[in-house]
mmCIF file of C-alpha atoms and ligand atoms in Angstrom:
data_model
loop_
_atom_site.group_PDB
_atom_site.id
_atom_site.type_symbol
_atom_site.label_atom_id
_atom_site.label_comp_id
_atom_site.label_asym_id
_atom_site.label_seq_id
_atom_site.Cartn_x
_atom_site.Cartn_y
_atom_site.Cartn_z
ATOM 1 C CA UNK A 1 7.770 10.287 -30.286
ATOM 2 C CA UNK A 2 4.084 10.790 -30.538
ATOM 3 C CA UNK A 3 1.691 8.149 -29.538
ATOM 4 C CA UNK A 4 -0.957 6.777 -31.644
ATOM 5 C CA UNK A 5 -3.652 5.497 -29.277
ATOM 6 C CA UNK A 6 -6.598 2.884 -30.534
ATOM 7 C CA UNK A 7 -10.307 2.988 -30.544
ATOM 8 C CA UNK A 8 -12.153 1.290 -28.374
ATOM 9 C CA UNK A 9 -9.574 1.415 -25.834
ATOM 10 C CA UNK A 10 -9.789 2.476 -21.754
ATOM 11 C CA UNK A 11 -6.666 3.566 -20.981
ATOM 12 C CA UNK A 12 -5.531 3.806 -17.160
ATOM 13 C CA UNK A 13 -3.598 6.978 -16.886
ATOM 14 C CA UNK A 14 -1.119 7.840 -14.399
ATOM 15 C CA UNK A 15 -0.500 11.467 -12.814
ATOM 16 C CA UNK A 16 1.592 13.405 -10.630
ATOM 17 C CA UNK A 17 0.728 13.066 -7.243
ATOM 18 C CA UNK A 18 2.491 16.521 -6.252
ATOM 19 C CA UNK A 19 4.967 17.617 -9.114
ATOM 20 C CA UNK A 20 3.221 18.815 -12.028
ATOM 21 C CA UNK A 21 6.387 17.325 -13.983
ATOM 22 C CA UNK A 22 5.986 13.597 -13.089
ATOM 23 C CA UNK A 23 3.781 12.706 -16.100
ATOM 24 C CA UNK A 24 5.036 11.180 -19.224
ATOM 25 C CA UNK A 25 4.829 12.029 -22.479
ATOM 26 C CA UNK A 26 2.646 9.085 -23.662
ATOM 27 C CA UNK A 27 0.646 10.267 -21.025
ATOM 28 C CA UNK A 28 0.176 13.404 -22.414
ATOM 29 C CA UNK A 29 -0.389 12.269 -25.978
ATOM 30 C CA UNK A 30 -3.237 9.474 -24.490
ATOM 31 C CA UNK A 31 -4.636 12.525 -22.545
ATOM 32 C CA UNK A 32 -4.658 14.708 -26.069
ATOM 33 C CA UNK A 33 -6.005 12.264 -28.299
ATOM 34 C CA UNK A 34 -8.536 10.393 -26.127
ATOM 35 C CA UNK A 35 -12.490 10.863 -27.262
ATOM 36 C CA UNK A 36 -13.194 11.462 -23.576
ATOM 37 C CA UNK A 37 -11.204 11.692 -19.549
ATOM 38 C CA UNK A 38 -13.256 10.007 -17.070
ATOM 39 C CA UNK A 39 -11.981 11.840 -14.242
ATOM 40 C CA UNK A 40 -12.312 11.553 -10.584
ATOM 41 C CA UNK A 41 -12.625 15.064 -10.452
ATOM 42 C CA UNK A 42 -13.265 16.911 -13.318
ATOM 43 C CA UNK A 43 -11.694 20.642 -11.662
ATOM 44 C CA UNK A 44 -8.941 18.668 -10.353
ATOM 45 C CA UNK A 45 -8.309 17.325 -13.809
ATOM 46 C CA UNK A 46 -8.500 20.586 -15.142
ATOM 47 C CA UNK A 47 -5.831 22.320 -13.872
ATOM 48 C CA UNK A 48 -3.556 19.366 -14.835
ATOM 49 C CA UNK A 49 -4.779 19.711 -18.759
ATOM 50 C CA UNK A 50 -4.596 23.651 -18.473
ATOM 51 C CA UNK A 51 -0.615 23.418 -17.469
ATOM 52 C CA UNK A 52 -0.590 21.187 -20.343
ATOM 53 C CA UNK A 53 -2.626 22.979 -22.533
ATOM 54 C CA UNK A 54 -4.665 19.762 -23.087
ATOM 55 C CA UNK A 55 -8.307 20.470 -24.785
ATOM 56 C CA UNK A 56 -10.039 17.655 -24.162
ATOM 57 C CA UNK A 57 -13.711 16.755 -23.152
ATOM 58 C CA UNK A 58 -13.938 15.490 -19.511
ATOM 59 C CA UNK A 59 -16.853 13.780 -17.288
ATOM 60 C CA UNK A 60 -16.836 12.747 -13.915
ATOM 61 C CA UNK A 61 -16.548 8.932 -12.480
ATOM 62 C CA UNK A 62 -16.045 8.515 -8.727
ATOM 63 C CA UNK A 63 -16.720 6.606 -6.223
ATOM 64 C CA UNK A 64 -20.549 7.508 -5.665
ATOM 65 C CA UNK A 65 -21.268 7.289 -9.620
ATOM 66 C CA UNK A 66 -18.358 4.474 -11.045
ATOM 67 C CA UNK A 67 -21.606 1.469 -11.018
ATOM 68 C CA UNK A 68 -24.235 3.778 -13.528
ATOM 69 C CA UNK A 69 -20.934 5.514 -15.416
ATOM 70 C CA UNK A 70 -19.741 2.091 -16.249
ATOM 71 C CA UNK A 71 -22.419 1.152 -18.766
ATOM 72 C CA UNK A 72 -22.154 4.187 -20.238
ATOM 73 C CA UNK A 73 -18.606 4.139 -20.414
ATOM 74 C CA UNK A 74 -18.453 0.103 -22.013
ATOM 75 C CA UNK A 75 -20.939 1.406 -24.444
ATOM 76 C CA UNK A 76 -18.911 4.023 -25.531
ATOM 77 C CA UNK A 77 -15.909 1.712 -25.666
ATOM 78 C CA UNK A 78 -17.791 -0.838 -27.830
ATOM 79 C CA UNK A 79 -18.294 2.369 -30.670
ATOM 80 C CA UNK A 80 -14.946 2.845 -31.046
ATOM 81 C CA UNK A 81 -14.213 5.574 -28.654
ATOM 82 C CA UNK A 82 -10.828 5.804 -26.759
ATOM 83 C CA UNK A 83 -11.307 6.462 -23.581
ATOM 84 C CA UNK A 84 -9.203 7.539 -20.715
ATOM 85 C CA UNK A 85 -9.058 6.832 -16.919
ATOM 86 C CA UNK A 86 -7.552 9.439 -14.148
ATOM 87 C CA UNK A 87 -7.811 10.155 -10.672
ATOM 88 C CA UNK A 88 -7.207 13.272 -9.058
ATOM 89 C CA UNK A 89 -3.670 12.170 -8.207
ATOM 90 C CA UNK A 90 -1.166 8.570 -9.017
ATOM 91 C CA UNK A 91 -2.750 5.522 -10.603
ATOM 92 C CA UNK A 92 -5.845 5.259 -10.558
ATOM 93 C CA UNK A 93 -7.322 2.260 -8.670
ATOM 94 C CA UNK A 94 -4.573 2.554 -6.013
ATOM 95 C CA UNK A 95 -6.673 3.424 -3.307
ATOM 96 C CA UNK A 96 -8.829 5.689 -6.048
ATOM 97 C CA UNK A 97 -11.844 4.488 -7.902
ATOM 98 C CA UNK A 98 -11.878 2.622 -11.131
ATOM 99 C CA UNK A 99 -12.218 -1.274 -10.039
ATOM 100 C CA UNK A 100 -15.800 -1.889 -10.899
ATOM 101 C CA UNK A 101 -15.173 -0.030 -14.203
ATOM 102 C CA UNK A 102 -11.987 -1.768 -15.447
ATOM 103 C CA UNK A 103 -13.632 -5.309 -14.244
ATOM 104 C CA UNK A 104 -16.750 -4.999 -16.391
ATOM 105 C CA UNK A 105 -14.597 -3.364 -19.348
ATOM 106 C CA UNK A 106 -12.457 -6.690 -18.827
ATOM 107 C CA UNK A 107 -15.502 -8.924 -18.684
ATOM 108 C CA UNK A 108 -17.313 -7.367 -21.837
ATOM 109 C CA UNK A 109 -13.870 -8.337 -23.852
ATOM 110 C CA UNK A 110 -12.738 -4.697 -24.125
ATOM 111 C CA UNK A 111 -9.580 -3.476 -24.343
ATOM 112 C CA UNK A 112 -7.894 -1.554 -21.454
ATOM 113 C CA UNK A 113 -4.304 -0.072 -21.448
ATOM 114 C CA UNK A 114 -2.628 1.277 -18.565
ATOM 115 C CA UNK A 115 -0.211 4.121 -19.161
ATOM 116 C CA UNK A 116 2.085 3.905 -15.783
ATOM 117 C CA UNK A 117 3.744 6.631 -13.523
ATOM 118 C CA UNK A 118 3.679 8.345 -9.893
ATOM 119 C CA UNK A 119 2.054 6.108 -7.042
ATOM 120 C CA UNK A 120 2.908 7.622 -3.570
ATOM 121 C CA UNK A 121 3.101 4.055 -2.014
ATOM 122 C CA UNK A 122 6.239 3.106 -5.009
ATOM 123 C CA UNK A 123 7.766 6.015 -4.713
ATOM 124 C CA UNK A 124 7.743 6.090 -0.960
ATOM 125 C CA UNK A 125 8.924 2.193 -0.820
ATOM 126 C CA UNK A 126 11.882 3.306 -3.688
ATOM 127 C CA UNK A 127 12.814 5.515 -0.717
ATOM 128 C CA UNK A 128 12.488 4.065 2.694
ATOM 129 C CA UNK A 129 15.612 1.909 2.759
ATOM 130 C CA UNK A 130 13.375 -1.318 3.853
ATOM 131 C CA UNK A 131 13.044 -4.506 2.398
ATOM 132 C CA UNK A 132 11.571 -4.077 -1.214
ATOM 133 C CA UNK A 133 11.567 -7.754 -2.406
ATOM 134 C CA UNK A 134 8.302 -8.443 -1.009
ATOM 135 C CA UNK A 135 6.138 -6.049 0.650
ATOM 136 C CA UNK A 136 2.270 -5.712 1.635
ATOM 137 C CA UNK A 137 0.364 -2.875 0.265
ATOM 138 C CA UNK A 138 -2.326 -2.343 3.491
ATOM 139 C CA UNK A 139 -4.369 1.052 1.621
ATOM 140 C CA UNK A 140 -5.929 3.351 4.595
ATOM 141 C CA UNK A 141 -6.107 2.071 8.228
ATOM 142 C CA UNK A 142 -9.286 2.704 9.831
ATOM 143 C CA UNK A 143 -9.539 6.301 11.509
ATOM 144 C CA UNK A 144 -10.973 4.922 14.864
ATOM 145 C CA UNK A 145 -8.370 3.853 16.615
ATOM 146 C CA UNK A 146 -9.807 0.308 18.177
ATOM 147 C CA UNK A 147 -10.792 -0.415 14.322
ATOM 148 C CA UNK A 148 -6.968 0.821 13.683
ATOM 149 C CA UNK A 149 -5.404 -1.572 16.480
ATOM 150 C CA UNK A 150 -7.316 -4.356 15.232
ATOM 151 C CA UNK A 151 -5.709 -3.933 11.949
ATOM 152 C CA UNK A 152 -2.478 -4.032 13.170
ATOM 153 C CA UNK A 153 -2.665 -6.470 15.381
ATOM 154 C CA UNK A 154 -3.601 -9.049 12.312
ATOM 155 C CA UNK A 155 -0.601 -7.884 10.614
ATOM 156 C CA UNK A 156 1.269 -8.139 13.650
ATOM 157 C CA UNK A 157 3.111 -11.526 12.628
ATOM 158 C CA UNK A 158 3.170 -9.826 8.751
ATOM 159 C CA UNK A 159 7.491 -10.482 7.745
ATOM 160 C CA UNK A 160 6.759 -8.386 4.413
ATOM 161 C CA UNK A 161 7.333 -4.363 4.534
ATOM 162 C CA UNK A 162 3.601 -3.010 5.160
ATOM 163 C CA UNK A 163 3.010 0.378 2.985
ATOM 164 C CA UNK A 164 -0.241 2.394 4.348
ATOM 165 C CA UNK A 165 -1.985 5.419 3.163
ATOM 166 C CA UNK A 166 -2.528 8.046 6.152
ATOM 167 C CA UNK A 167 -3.633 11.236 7.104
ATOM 168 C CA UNK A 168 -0.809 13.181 8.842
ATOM 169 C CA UNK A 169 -3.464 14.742 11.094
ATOM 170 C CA UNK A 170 -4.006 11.390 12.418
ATOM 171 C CA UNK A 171 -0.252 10.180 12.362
ATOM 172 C CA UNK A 172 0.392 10.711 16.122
ATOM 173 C CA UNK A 173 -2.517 8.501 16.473
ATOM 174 C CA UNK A 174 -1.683 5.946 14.000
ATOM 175 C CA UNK A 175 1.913 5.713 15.428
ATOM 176 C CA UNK A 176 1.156 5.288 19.172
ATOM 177 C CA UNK A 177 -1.330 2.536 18.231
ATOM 178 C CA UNK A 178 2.109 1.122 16.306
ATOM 179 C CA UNK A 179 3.423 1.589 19.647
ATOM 180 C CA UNK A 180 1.078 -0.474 21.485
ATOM 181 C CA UNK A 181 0.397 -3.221 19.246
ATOM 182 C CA UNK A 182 3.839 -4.194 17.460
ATOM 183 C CA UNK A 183 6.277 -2.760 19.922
ATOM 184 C CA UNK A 184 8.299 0.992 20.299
ATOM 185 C CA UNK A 185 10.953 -1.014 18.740
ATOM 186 C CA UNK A 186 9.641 -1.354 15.130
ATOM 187 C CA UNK A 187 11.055 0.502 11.955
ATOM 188 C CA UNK A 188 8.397 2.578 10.783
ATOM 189 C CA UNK A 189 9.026 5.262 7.831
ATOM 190 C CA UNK A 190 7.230 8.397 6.765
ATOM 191 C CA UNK A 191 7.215 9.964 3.560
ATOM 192 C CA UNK A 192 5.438 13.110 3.671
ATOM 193 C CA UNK A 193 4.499 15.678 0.626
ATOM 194 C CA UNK A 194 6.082 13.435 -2.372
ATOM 195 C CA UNK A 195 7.567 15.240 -4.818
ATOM 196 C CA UNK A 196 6.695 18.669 -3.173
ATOM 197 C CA UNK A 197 8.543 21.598 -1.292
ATOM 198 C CA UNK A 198 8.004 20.407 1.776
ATOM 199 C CA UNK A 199 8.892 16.371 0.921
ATOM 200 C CA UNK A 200 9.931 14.568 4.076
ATOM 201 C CA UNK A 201 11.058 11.433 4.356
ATOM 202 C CA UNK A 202 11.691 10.223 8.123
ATOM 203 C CA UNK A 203 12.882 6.878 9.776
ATOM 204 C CA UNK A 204 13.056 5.833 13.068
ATOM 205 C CA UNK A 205 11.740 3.423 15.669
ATOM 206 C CA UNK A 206 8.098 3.777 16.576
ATOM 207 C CA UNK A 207 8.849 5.263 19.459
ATOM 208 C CA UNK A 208 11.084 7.635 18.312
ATOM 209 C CA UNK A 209 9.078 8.382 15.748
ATOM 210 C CA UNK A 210 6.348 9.429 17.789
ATOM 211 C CA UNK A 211 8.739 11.744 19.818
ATOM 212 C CA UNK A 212 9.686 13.274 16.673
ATOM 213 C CA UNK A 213 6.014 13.487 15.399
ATOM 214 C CA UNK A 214 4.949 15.418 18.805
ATOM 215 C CA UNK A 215 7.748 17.855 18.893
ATOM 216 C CA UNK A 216 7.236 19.061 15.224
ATOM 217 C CA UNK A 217 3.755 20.263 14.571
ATOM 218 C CA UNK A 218 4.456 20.859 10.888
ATOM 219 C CA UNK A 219 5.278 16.854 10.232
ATOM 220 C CA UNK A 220 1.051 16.342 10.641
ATOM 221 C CA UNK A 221 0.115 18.885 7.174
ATOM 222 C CA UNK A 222 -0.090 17.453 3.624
ATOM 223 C CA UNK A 223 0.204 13.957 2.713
ATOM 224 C CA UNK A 224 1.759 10.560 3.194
ATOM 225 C CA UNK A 225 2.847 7.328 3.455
ATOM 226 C CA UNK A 226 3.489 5.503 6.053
ATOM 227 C CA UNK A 227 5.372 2.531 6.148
ATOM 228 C CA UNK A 228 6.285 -0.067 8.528
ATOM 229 C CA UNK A 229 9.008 -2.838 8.914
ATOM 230 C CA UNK A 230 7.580 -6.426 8.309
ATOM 231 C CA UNK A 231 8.000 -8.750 11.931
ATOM 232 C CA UNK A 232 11.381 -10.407 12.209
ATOM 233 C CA UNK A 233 11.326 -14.374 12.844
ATOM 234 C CA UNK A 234 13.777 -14.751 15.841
ATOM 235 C CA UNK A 235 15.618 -17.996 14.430
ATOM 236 C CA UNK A 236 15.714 -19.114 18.663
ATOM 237 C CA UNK A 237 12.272 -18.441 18.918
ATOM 238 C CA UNK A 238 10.444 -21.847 20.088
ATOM 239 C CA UNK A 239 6.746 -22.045 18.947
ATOM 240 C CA UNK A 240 4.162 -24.080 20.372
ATOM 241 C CA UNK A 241 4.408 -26.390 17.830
ATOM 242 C CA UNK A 242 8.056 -27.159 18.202
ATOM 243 C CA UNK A 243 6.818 -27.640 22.312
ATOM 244 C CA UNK A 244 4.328 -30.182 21.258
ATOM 245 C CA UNK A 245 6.364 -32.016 19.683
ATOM 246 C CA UNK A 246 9.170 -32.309 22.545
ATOM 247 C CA UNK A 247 6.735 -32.724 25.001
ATOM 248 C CA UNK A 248 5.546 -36.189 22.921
ATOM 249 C CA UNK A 249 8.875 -37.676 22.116
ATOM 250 C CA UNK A 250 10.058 -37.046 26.185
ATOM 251 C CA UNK A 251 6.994 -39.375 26.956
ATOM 252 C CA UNK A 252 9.474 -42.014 24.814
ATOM 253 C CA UNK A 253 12.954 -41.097 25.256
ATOM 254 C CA UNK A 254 15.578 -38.847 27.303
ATOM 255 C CA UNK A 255 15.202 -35.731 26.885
ATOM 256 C CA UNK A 256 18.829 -35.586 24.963
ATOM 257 C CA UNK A 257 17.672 -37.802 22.389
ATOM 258 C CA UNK A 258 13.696 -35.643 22.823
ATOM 259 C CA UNK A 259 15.602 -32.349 22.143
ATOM 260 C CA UNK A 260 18.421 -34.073 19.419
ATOM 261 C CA UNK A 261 15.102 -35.566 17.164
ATOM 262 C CA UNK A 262 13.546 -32.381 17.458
ATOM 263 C CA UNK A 263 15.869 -30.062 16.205
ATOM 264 C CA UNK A 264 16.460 -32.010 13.464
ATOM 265 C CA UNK A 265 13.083 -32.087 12.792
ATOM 266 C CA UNK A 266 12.574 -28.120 12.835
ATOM 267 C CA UNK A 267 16.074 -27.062 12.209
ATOM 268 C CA UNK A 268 16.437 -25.219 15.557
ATOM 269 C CA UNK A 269 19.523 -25.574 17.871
ATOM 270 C CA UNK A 270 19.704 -28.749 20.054
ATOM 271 C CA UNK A 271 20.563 -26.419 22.849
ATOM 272 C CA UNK A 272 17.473 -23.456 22.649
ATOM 273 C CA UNK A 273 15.489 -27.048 23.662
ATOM 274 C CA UNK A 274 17.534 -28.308 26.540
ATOM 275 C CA UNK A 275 16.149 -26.205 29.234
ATOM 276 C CA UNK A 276 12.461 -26.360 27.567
ATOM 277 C CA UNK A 277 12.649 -30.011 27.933
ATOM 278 C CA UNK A 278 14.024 -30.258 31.682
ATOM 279 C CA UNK A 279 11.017 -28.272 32.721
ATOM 280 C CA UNK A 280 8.676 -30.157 30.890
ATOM 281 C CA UNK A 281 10.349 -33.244 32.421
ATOM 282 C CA UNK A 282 9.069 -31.210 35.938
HETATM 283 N N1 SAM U 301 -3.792 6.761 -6.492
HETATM 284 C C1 SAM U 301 -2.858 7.438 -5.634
HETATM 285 C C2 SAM U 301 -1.463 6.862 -5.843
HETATM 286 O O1 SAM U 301 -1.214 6.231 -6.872
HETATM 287 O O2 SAM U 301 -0.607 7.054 -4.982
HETATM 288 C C3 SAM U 301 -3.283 7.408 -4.198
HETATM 289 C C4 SAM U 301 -4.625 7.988 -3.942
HETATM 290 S S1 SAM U 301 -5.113 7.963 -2.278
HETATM 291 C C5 SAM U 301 -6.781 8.509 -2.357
HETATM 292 C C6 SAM U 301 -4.362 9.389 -1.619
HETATM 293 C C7 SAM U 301 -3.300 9.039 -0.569
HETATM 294 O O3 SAM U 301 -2.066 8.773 -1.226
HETATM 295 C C8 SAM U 301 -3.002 10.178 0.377
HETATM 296 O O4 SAM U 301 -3.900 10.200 1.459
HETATM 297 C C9 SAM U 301 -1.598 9.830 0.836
HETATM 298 O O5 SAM U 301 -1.631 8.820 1.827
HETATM 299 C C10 SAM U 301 -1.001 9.253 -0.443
HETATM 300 N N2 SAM U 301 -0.348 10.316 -1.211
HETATM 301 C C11 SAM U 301 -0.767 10.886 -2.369
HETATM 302 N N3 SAM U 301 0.111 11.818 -2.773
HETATM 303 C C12 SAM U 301 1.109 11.848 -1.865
HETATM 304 C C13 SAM U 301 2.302 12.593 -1.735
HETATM 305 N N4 SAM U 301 2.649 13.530 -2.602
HETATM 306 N N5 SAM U 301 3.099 12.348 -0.656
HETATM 307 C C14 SAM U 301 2.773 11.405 0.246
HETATM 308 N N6 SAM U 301 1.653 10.675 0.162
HETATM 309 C C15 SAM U 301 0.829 10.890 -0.869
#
């Protein structure tokens, strides 16, 4: 089925991010039939249209140019031209440029489209056999690694499944700062050349993982994803807050009734407070 596409339209066009065969066909037909590809990289682009056969006019929009291309770009929109919106690999926008242009397309009242397919964070996440509910997308951790801990450590409390972009040169790095802020113990997976000969997709405890990672030189080429289990609540765990209250109702009662009240209060067992509240009590 061939897709008609309509002027004065910016449409957001997905592409592979390793397999030349993960586009769709209405991606295709935009790609065909669009006035103009803004492309992050207009050789990149290229080879993509040649396997396609895809004639089409390109011009470059990245990260150094998006602010001036963006006038140009609305103004071209507002004629009637169809327009069309790639990076050099995935969604664009997903860690790729394309914000400030799709904001002030938005805010002039023009029309923008997205045509969906690969992202490396989805299809890593469809993969990874964690939680998929709810999960955090974190983009690239800093390359320095006190910048990197830092990040962590705010996300160290994070229950959702965190999905990062990474360098595999740097993923010894990354994963020993894992290590030493959230604990040896902590699920991480890494997906590794998507879609692609070498495609790896490895889970194991930090620690492990880092074991694994030092033994096999060949895990640190190519690309990936890197994904980490979100912080499980231990259901006995007694925070401060809980404390603070015990410590005011013992001023006022025995420290039965103290711990009874509560646990009650924060649905924790009567019996995780007991010993809490003797020491308190001194
Ligand atoms: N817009 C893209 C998307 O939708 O996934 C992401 C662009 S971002 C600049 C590039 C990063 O995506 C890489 O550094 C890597 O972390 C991840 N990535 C892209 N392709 C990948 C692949 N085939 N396998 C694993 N990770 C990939």
């Amino acid at each position: 089925m061939q897709t008609s596409i309509d002027a004065g339209t910016l449409y957001i066009v997905a592409t592979p991010i390793g397999n030349l065969g993960d586009i769709s066909q209405r991606a295709l037909d935009v790609l065909t039939q669009v006035d103009l590809i803004a492309c992050e990289d207009t050789r990149h682009t290229q080879k993509l249209l040649s396997a396609y056969s895809i004639k089409n006019k390109t011009m470059s929009m990245h990260d150094h140019n998006e602010r001036q291309r963006q006038e140009h770009i609305a103004k071209l929109l507002t004629e009637g031209q169809s327009i069309a919106l790639v990076s050099d690999a995935g969604t664009p926008l997903i860690s790729d440029p394309g914000f400030h242009l799709v904001r002030h397309c938005r805010q002039q009242g023009l029309k923008v489209s997205p045509i969906p397919g690969a992202c490396a964070a989805i299809a890593a996440l469809s993969a990874a056999g964690l939680p998929t509910d709810r999960f955090s997308f974190e983009g690239f951790l800093p390359s320095k690694s006190g910048a990197r801990q830092a990040a962590l450590l705010n996300l160290a409390n994070e229950e959702r499944t965190m999905v990062f972009y990474d360098a595999p040169r740097r993923a010894i790095d990354t994963v020993a700062d894992i290590v030493t802020v959230l604990g040896g113990d902590r699920y991480v997976v890494i997906a590794r050349e998507l879609t692609k000969t070498f495609e790896t997709i490895y889970s194991d405890t930090a620690e492990n993982l880092l074991t694994w990672l030092n033994e096999d030189p060949n895990q640190l080429k190519g690309e990936m994803v890197l994904i980490i289990e979100g912080f499980k609540v231990d259901p006995n765990a007694i925070s401060p807050k809980i404390i603070d209250t015990l410590k005011l109702l013992l001023k006022e009662m025995k420290p039965k009734t103290a711990c009874a009240i509560t646990a009650e209060i924060y649905g924790v067992k009567k019996n995780a407070l007991y010993d809490i509240a003797l020491e308190l009590k001194g």
